[in-house]
Coordinates of C-alpha atoms in Angstrom, one line a residue:
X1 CA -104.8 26.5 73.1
X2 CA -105.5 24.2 75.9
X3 CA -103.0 22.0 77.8
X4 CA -103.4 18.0 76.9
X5 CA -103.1 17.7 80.8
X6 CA -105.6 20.0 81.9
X7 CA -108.0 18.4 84.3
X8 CA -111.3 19.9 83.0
X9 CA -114.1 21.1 84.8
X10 CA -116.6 18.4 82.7
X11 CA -120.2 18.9 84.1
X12 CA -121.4 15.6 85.2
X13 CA -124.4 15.0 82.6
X14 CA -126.0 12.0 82.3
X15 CA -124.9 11.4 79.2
X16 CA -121.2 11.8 80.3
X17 CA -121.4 9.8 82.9
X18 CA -123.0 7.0 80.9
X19 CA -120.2 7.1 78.0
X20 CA -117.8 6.5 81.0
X21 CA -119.3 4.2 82.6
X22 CA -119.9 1.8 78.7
X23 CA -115.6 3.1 78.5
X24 CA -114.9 1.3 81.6
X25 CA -117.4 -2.0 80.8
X26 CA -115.9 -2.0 77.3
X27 CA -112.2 -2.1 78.2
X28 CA -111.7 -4.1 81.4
X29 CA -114.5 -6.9 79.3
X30 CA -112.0 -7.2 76.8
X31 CA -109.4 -7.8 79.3
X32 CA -111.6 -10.4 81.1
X33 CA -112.8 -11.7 78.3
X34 CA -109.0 -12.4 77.1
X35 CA -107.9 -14.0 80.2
X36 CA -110.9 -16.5 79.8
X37 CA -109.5 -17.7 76.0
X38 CA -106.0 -17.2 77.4
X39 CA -107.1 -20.2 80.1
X40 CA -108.7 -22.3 77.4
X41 CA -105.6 -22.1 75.4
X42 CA -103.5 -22.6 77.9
X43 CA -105.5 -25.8 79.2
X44 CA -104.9 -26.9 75.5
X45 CA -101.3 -26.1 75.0
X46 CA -101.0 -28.3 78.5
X47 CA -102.7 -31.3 76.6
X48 CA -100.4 -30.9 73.8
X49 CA -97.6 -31.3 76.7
X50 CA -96.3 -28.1 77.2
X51 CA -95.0 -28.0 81.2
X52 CA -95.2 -25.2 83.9
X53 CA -92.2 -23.2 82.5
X54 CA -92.8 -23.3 78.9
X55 CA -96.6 -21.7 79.4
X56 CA -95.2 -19.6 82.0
X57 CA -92.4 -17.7 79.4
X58 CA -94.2 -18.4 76.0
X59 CA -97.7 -18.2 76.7
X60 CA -98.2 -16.5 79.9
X61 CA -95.2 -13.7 80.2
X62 CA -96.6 -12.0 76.5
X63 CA -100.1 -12.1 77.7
X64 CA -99.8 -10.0 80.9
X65 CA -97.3 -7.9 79.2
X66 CA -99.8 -7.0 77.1
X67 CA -102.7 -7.2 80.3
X68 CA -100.3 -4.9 82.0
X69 CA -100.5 -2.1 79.6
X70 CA -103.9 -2.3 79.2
X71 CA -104.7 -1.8 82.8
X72 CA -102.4 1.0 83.0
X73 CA -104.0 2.7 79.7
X74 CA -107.7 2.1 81.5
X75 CA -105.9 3.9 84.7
X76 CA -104.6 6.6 82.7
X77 CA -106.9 7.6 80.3
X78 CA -110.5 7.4 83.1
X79 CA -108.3 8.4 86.1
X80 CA -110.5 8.9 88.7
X81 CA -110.6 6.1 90.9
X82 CA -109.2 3.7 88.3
X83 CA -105.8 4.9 89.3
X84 CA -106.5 3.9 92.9
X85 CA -107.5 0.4 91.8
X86 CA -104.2 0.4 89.8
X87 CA -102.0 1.5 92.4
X88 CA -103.3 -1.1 94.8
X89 CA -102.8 -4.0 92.5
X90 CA -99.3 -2.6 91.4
X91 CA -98.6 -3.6 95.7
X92 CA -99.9 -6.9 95.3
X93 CA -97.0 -8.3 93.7
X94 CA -97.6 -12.0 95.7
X95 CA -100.3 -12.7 93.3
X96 CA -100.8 -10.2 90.9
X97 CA -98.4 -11.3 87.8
X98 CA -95.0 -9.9 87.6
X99 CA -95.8 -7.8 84.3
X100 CA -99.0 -5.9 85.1
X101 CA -97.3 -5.2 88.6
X102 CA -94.4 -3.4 86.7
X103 CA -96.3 -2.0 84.6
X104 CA -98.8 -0.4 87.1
X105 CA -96.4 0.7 89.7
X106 CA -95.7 3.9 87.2
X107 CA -99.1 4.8 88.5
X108 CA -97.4 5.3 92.0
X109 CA -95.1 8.1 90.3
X110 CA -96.0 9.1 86.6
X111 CA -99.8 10.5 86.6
X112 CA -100.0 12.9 84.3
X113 CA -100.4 16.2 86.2
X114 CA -102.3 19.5 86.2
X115 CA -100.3 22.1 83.8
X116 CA -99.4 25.2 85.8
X117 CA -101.5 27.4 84.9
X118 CA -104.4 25.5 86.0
X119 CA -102.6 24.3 89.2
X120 CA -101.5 28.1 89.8
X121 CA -105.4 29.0 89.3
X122 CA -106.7 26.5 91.6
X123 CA -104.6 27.0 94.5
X124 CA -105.0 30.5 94.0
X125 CA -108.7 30.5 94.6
X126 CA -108.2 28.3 97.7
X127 CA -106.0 30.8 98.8
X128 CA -107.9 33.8 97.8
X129 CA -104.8 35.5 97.5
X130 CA -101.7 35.2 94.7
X131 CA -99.0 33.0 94.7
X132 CA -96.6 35.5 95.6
X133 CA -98.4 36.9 98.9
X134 CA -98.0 33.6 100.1
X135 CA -95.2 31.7 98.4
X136 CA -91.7 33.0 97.8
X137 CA -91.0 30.5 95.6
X138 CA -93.1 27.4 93.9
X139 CA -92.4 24.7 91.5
X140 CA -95.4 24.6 89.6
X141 CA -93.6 22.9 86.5
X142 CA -92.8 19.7 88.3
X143 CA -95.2 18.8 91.0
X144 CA -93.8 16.2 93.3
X145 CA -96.3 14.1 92.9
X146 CA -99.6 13.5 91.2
X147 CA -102.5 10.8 91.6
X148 CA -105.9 10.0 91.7
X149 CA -107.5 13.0 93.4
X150 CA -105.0 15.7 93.8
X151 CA -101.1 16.7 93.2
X152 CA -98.3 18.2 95.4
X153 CA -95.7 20.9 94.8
X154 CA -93.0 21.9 96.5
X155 CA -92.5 25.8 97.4
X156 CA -91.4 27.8 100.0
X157 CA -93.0 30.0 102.6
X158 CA -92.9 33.9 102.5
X159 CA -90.9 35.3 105.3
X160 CA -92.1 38.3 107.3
X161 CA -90.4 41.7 106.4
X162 CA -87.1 41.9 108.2
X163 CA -86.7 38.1 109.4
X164 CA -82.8 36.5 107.4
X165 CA -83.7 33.6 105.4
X166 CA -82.6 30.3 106.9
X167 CA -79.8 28.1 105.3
X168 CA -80.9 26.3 102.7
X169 CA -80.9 22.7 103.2
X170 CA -79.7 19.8 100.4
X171 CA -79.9 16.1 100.3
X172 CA -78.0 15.4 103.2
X173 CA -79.2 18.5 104.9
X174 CA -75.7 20.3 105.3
X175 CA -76.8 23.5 103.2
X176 CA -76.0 22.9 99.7
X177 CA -78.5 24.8 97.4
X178 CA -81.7 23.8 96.8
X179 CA -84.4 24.0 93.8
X180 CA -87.4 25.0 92.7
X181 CA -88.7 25.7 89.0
X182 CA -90.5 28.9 89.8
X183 CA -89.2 32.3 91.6
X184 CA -91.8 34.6 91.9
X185 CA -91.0 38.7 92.6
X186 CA -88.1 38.4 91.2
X187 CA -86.1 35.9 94.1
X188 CA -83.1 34.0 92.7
X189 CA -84.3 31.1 90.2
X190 CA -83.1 27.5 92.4
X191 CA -81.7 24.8 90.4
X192 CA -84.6 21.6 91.1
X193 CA -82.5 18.9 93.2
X194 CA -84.5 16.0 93.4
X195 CA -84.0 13.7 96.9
X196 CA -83.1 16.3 99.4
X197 CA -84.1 16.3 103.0
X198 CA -85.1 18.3 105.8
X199 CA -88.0 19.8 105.2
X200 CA -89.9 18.9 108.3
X201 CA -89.5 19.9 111.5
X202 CA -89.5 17.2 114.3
X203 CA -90.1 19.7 116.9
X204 CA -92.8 21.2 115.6
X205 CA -96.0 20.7 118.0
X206 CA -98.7 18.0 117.0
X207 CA -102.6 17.6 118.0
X208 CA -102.9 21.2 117.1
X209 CA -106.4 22.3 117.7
X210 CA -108.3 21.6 114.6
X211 CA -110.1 25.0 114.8
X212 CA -107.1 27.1 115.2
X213 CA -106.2 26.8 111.5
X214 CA -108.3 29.4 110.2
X215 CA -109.5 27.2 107.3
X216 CA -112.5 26.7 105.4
X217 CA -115.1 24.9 107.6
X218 CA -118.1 24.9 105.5
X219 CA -116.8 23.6 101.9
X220 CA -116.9 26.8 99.6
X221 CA -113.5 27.8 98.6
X222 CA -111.4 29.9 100.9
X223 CA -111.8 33.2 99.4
X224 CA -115.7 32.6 100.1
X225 CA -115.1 31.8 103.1
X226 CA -112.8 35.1 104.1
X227 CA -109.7 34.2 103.1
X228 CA -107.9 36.7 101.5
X229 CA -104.9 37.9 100.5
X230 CA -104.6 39.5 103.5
X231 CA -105.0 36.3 105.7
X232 CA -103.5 34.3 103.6
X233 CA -100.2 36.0 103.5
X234 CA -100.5 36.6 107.6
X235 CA -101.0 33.0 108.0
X236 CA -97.2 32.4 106.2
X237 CA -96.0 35.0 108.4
X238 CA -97.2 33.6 111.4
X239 CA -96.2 30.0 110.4
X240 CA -92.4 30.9 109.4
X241 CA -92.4 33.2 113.2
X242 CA -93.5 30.1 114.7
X243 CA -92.6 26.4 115.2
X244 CA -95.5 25.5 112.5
X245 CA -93.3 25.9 109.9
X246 CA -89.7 24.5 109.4
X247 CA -87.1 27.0 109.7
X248 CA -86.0 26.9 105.8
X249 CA -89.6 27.7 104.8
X250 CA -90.1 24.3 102.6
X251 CA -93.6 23.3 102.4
X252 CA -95.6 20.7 100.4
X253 CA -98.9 22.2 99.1
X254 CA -101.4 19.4 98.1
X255 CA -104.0 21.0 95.6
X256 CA -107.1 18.7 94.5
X257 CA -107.8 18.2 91.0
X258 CA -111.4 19.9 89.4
X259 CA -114.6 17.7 89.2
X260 CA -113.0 14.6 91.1
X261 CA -115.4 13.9 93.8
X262 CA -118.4 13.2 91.4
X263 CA -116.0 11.5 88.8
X264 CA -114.7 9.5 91.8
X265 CA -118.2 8.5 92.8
X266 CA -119.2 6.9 89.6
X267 CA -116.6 5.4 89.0
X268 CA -116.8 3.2 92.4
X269 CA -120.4 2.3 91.4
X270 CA -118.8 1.2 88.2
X271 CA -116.4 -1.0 90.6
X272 CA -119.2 -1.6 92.5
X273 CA -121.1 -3.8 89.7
X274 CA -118.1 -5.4 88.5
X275 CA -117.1 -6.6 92.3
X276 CA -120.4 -8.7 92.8
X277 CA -119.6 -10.0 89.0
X278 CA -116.3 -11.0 90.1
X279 CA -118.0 -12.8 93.6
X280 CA -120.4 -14.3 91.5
X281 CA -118.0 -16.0 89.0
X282 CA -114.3 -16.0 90.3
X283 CA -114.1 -15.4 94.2
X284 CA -116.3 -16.2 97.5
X285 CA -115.6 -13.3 99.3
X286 CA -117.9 -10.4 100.6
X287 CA -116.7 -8.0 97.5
X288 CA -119.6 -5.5 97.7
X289 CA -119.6 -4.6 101.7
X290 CA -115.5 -3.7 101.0
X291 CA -116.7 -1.7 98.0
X292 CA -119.6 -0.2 99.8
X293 CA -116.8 0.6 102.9
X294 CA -114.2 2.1 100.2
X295 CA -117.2 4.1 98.9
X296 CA -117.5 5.9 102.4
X297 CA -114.0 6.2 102.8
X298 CA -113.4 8.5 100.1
X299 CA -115.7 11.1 100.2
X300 CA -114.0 11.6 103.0
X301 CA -110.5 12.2 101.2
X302 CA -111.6 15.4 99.4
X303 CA -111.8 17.1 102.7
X304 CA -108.3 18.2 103.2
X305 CA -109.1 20.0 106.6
X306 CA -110.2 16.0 107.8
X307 CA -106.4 15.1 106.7
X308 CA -104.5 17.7 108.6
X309 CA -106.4 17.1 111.6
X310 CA -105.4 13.0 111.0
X311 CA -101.7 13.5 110.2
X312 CA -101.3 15.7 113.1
X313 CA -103.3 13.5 115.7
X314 CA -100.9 11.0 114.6
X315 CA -97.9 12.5 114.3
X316 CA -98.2 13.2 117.6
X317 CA -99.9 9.6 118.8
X318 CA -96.1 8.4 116.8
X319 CA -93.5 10.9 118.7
X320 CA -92.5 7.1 120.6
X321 CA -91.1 6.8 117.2
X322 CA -89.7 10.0 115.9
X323 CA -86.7 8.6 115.6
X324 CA -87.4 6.2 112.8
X325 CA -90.7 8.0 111.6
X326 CA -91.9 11.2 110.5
X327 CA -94.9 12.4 109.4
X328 CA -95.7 15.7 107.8
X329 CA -97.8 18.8 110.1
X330 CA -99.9 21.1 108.6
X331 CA -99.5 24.6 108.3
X332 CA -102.2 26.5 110.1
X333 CA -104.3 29.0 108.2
X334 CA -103.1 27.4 105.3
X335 CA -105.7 24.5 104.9
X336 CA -109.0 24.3 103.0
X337 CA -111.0 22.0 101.9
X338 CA -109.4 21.8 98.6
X339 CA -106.0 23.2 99.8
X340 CA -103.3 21.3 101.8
X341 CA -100.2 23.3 103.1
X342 CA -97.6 20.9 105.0
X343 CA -94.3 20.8 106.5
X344 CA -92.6 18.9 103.5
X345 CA -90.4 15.4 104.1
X346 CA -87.5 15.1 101.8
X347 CA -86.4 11.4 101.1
X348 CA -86.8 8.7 98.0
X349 CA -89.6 6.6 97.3
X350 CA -88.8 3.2 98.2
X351 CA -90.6 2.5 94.1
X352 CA -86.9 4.3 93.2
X353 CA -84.6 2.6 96.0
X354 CA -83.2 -0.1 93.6
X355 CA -80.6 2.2 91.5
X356 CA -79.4 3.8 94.8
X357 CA -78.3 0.1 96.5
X358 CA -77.8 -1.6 93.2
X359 CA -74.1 -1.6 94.3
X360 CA -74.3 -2.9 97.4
X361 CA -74.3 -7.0 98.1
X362 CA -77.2 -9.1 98.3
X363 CA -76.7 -9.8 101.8
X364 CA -76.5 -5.8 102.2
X365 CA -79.6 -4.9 99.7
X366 CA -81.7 -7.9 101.9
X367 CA -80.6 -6.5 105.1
X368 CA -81.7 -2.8 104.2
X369 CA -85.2 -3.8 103.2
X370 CA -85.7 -5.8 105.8
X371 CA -84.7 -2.6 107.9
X372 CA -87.2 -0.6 105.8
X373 CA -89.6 -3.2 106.6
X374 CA -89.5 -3.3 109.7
X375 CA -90.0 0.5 110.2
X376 CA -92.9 1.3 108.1
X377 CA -94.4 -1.9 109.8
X378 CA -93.9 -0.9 113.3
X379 CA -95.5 2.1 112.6
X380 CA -98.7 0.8 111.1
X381 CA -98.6 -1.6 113.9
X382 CA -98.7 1.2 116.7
X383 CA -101.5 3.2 114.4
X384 CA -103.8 0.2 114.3
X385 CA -103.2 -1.4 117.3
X386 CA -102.5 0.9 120.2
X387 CA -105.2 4.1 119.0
X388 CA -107.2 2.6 116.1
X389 CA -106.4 5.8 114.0
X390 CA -104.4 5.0 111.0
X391 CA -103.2 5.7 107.4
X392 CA -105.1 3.0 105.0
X393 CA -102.7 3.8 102.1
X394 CA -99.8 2.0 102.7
X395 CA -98.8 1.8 99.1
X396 CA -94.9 2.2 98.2
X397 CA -96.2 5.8 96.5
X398 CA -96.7 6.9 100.0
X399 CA -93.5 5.7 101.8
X400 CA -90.1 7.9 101.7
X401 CA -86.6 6.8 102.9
X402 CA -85.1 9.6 104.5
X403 CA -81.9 11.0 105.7
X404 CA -80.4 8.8 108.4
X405 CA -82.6 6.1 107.7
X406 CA -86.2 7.4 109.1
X407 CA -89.2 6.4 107.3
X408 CA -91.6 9.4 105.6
X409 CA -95.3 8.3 105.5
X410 CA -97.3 10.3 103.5
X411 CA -100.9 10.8 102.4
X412 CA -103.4 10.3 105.2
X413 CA -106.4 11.5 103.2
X414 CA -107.5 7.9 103.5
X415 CA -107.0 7.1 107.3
X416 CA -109.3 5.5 108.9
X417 CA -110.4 5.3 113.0
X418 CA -111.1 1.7 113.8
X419 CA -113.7 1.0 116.4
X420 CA -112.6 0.0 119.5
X421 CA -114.4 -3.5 120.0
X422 CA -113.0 -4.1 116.1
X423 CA -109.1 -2.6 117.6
X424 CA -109.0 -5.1 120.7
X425 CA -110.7 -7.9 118.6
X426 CA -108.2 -7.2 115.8
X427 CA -105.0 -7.3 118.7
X428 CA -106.2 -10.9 120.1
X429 CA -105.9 -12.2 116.9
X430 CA -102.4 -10.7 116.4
X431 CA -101.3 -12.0 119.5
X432 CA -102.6 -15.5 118.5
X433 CA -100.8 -15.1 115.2
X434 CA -97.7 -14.1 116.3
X435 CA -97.1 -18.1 117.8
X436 CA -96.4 -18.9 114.6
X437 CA -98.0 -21.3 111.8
X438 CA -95.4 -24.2 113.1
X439 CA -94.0 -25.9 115.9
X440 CA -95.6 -27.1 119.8
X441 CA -96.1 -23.4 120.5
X442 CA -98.1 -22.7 117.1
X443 CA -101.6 -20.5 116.6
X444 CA -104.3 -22.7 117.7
X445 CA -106.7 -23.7 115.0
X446 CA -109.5 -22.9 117.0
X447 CA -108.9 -19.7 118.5
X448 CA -108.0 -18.4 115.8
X449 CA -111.3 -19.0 113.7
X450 CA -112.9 -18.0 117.2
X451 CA -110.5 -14.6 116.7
X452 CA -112.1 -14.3 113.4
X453 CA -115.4 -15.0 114.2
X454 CA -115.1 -11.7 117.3
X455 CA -113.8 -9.4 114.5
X456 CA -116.8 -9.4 112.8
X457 CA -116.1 -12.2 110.3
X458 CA -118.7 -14.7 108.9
X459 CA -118.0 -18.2 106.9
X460 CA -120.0 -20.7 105.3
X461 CA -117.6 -23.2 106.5
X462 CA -116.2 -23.7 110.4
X463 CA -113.2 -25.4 109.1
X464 CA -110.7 -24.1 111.9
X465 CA -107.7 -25.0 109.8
X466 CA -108.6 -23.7 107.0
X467 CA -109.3 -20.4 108.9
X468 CA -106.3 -20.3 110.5
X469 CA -104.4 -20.4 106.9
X470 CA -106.6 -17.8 105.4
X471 CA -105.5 -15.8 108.5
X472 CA -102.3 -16.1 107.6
X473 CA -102.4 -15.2 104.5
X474 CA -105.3 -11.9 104.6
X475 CA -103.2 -10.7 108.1
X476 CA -99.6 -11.4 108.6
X477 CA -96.9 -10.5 105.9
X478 CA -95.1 -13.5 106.2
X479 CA -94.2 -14.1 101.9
X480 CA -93.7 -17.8 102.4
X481 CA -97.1 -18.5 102.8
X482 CA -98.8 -17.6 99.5
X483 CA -102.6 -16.6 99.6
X484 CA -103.8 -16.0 96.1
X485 CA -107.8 -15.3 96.5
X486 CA -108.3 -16.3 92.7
X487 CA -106.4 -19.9 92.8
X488 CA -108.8 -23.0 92.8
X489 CA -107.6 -24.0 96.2
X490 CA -107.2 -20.2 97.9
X491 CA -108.8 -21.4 101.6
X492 CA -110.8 -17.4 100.9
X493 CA -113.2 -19.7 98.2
X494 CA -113.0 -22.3 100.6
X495 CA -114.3 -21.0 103.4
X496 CA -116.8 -18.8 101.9
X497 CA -116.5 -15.2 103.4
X498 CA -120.2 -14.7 103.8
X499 CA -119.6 -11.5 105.6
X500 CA -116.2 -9.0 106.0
X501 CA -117.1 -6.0 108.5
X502 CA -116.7 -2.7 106.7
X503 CA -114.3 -1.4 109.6
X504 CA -112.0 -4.0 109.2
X505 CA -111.6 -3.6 105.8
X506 CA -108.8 -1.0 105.6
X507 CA -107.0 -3.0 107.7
X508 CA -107.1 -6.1 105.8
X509 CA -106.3 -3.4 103.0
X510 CA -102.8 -2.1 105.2
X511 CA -102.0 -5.7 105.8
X512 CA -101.9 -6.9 102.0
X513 CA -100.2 -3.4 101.2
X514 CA -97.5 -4.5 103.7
X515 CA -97.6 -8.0 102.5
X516 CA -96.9 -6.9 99.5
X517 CA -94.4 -4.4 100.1
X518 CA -92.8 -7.1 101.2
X519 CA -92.8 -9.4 98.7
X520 CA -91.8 -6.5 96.2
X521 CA -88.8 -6.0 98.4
X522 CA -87.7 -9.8 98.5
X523 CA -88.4 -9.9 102.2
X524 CA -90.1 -13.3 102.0
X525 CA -89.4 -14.2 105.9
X526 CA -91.0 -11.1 107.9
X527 CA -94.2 -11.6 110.0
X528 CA -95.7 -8.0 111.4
X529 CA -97.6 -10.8 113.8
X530 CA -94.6 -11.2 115.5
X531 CA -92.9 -7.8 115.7
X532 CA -96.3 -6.4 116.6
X533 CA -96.7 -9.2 119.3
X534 CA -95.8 -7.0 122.2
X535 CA -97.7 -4.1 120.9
X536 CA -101.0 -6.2 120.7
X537 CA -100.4 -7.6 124.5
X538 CA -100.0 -3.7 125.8
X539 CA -103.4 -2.8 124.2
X540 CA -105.1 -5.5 125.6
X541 CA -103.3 -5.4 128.8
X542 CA -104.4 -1.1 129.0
X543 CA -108.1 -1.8 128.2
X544 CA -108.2 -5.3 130.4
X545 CA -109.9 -7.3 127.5
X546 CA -110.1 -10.9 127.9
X547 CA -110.4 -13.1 124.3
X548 CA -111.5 -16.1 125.8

């Protein structure tokens, strides 16, 4: 009997596809289509003289409870790139409604996953080799994590014959035992300790040559391509005799689901119809070029040997920063492009911070996430900024506390490398933002929409002031100025965004992610302009670009 998890291997028919596709139209219609009555009844109960509050809690707080669990039930049930969508809303807490973003950040942690068999299957054939040639120990019963296109587990390295198993490392990495569900060849069984730390290694070298790995090239699975049990198992050895692999032997293998390109594919053009509705009817924004951008991004996620080479150009682009951040390295010989293997970060997701410093004053809770903040922010801002080469899934899934306070950034299957014209263009108009949206030494109005207008931006409107708030509000993180691209007087319809360059659109994507990380975290007063001020002048100092 099958598992009710199992991601199936579902041959793309037309048929198939079509009965998705009419799934997807049916469901989110209804939703739309109840938000429309919801507004007429709501512009009624005002006439009858209901105020702000009472439609807020009596007629407002039930409906997007029950728009919340709809969504999540549309994520679920299609997956595919549905639970993207979801996830990125779930971060958008400034103007999504308080109930649907509850409700959708489960998508950040509780995806259903493969069952593991089918897991053990699939990262078997990328291996071309069994589990226990490679791994001493896997927890196939309760992946770390599981999303839209693939699932990680946790497991542990085999050691070469003869070398003494390094301590074992717990939470706060003093050598307490640590878990896994599943022993294999008869090791001790671990009790599972969830939050522990230590499983990367800082020292371990980055920029490693992206041919040395020994992976996959062409796109067949590894054991077509040579990899065998032999190799496999070699590749561990070499890794836990080396500085690839942290001492312990705690890795993070990332395996991606069956079928999920093609699934992922129709689904976007799914999107992609229901964006230029949306731009049609609700907002004057450029929907279908950041759709058509998205589209290109993630084919490019399901080649796992593309991540490794981005997480360790990075990881070593960020060793200015090792102290507050840390980024995961790849194992060579142990990447496909299916097949993941990583040096594994140990922390919390800041999605399950809250019990941990529910104890703590409000003065000490604000001061923490500001900390937090600051961290993941300065990172992004180095990534964008100074090399243009940065993670473009800054969503609080992705984003581990750690040990001593460093920041874990995970994922970098959607990265993107910003053009350099689009980097320098982009740092001007930081370094404009970061005067401030007050006071005699404020952004200038006009160089800002001039800012704009060199990143690639096109209006329907020159209204300079009008620019400069939408600036605010699309790239700074600044919670006090609200930017809600649906409300009747959102300065996006205003203006009329005739035209959003498709490079810059994962960064307006990091910056709302921020933004509303922020906002999540009741950090209403940060601006990344301003802490990335100084970071903006150095690139633009280094490449001698001059805005004016």
């Amino acid at each position: 009997m099958s598992d009710s998890n199992e991601v199936k291997e579902v041959k793309a028919t037309p048929l198939v596809n079509a009965l998705r596709t009419i799934e997807f139209w049916r469901r989110a219609s209804g939703v739309y289509a109840a938000y429309k009555g919801a507004q007429m009844k709501a512009a009624a109960l005002r006439m009858r003289g209901w105020d702000d509050a009472r439609l807020k809690e009596e007629h407002w707080r039930p409906h997007h409870d029950w728009a919340g669990k709809e969504f999540y039930t549309i994520a679920v049930d299609l997956r595919g790139f549905y639970l993207k969508l979801g996830q990125f809303f779930a971060a958008r807490a400034e103007f999504v409604p308080e109930p649907i973003c509850r409700r959708l950040s489960l998508l950040h942690d509780q995806v259903p996953p493969m069952p593991p068999a089918q897991a053990r299957k699939v990262i078997e054939e990328q291996l071309g080799a069994p589990l226990e040639d490679v791994f001493e120990e896997i927890d196939l019963e309760k992946p770390l994590g599981s999303a839209s296109i693939a699932q990680v587990h946790k497991a542990r390295l085999r050691r070469p014959p003869g070398q003494k198993p390094a301590p074992r490392r717990s939470e706060d990495g003093k050598g307490a035992p640590l878990g896994l569900r599943l022993s294999l060849r008869a090791q001790p069984s671990w009790r599972t300790v969830g939050g522990f730390g230590g499983g990367g290694d800082a020292g371990a070298q980055a920029n490693r040559a992206s041919d040395s790995s020994g992976a996959s090239t062409s796109g067949r699975p590894a054991a077509e391509e040579g990899m065998n049990s032999g190799r496999a198992a070699a590749a561990a050895a070499a890794a836990m005799a080396s500085r690839d692999a942290p001492a312990d032997g705690i890795v993070a293998v990332k395996v991606q689901y069956p079928n999920a390109l093609p699934t992922m594919m129709l689904d976007l053009g799914s999107i992609r119809r229901w964006a230029g509705f949306l731009q049609k009817t609700e907002i004057n924004f450029d929907m279908l070029s950041a759709v058509d951008e998205l589209a290109s991004q993630v084919r490019l996620e399901f080649d796992f040997q593309r991540e490794a080479r981005i997480m360790d150009t990075v990881a070593g682009h960020l060793r200015g920063l090792r102290r507050t951040v840390e980024i995961p390295r790849s194992v060579p010989g142990l990447v496909t492009e299916r097949l993941l293997v990583m040096t594994f970060l140990g922390g919390e997701q800041i999605t399950r911070l809250k019990q941990h410093v529910a104890g703590l004053s409000a003065l000490k809770r604000k001061a923490a996430a500001k900390l937090i903040l600051q961290r993941v922010s300065e990172a992004y801002g180095e990534m964008m900024l100074t090399e243009g080469l940065f993670q473009a899934d800054a969503h609080p899934g992705n984003i581990l506390v750690m040990p001593g306070g460093r920041m874990g950034l995970l994922d970098f299957g959607q990265s993107k490398q910003l053009p350099e014209r689009e980097r320098l263009a982009f740092a001007a108009l930081i370094a404009e933002l970061a005067r401030g949206r007050r006071g005699p030494g404020a952004a200038r109005p006009e160089k800002v929409l001039a800012r704009l207008s060199a990143l690639g931006l096109r209006f329907e409107r020159q209204d300079a002031r009008l620019a400069t708030r939408m600036a605010f509000g699309m790239f700074d993180t600044d919670a006090s100025l609200r930017v809600d691209p649906f409300a009747a007087d959102s300065p996006i319809k205003a203006m009329g965004i005739e035209h959003f360059p498709p490079d810059v659109f994962f960064v307006l994507r990091v910056m709302q992610l921020l933004r509303g990380l922020a906002g999540g975290m009741g950090v209403n007063d940060f601006s990344s302009a301003r802490q990335w001020r100084p970071i903006a002048e150095r690139a633009l100092r280094r490449s001698h670009y001059h805005a004016d």
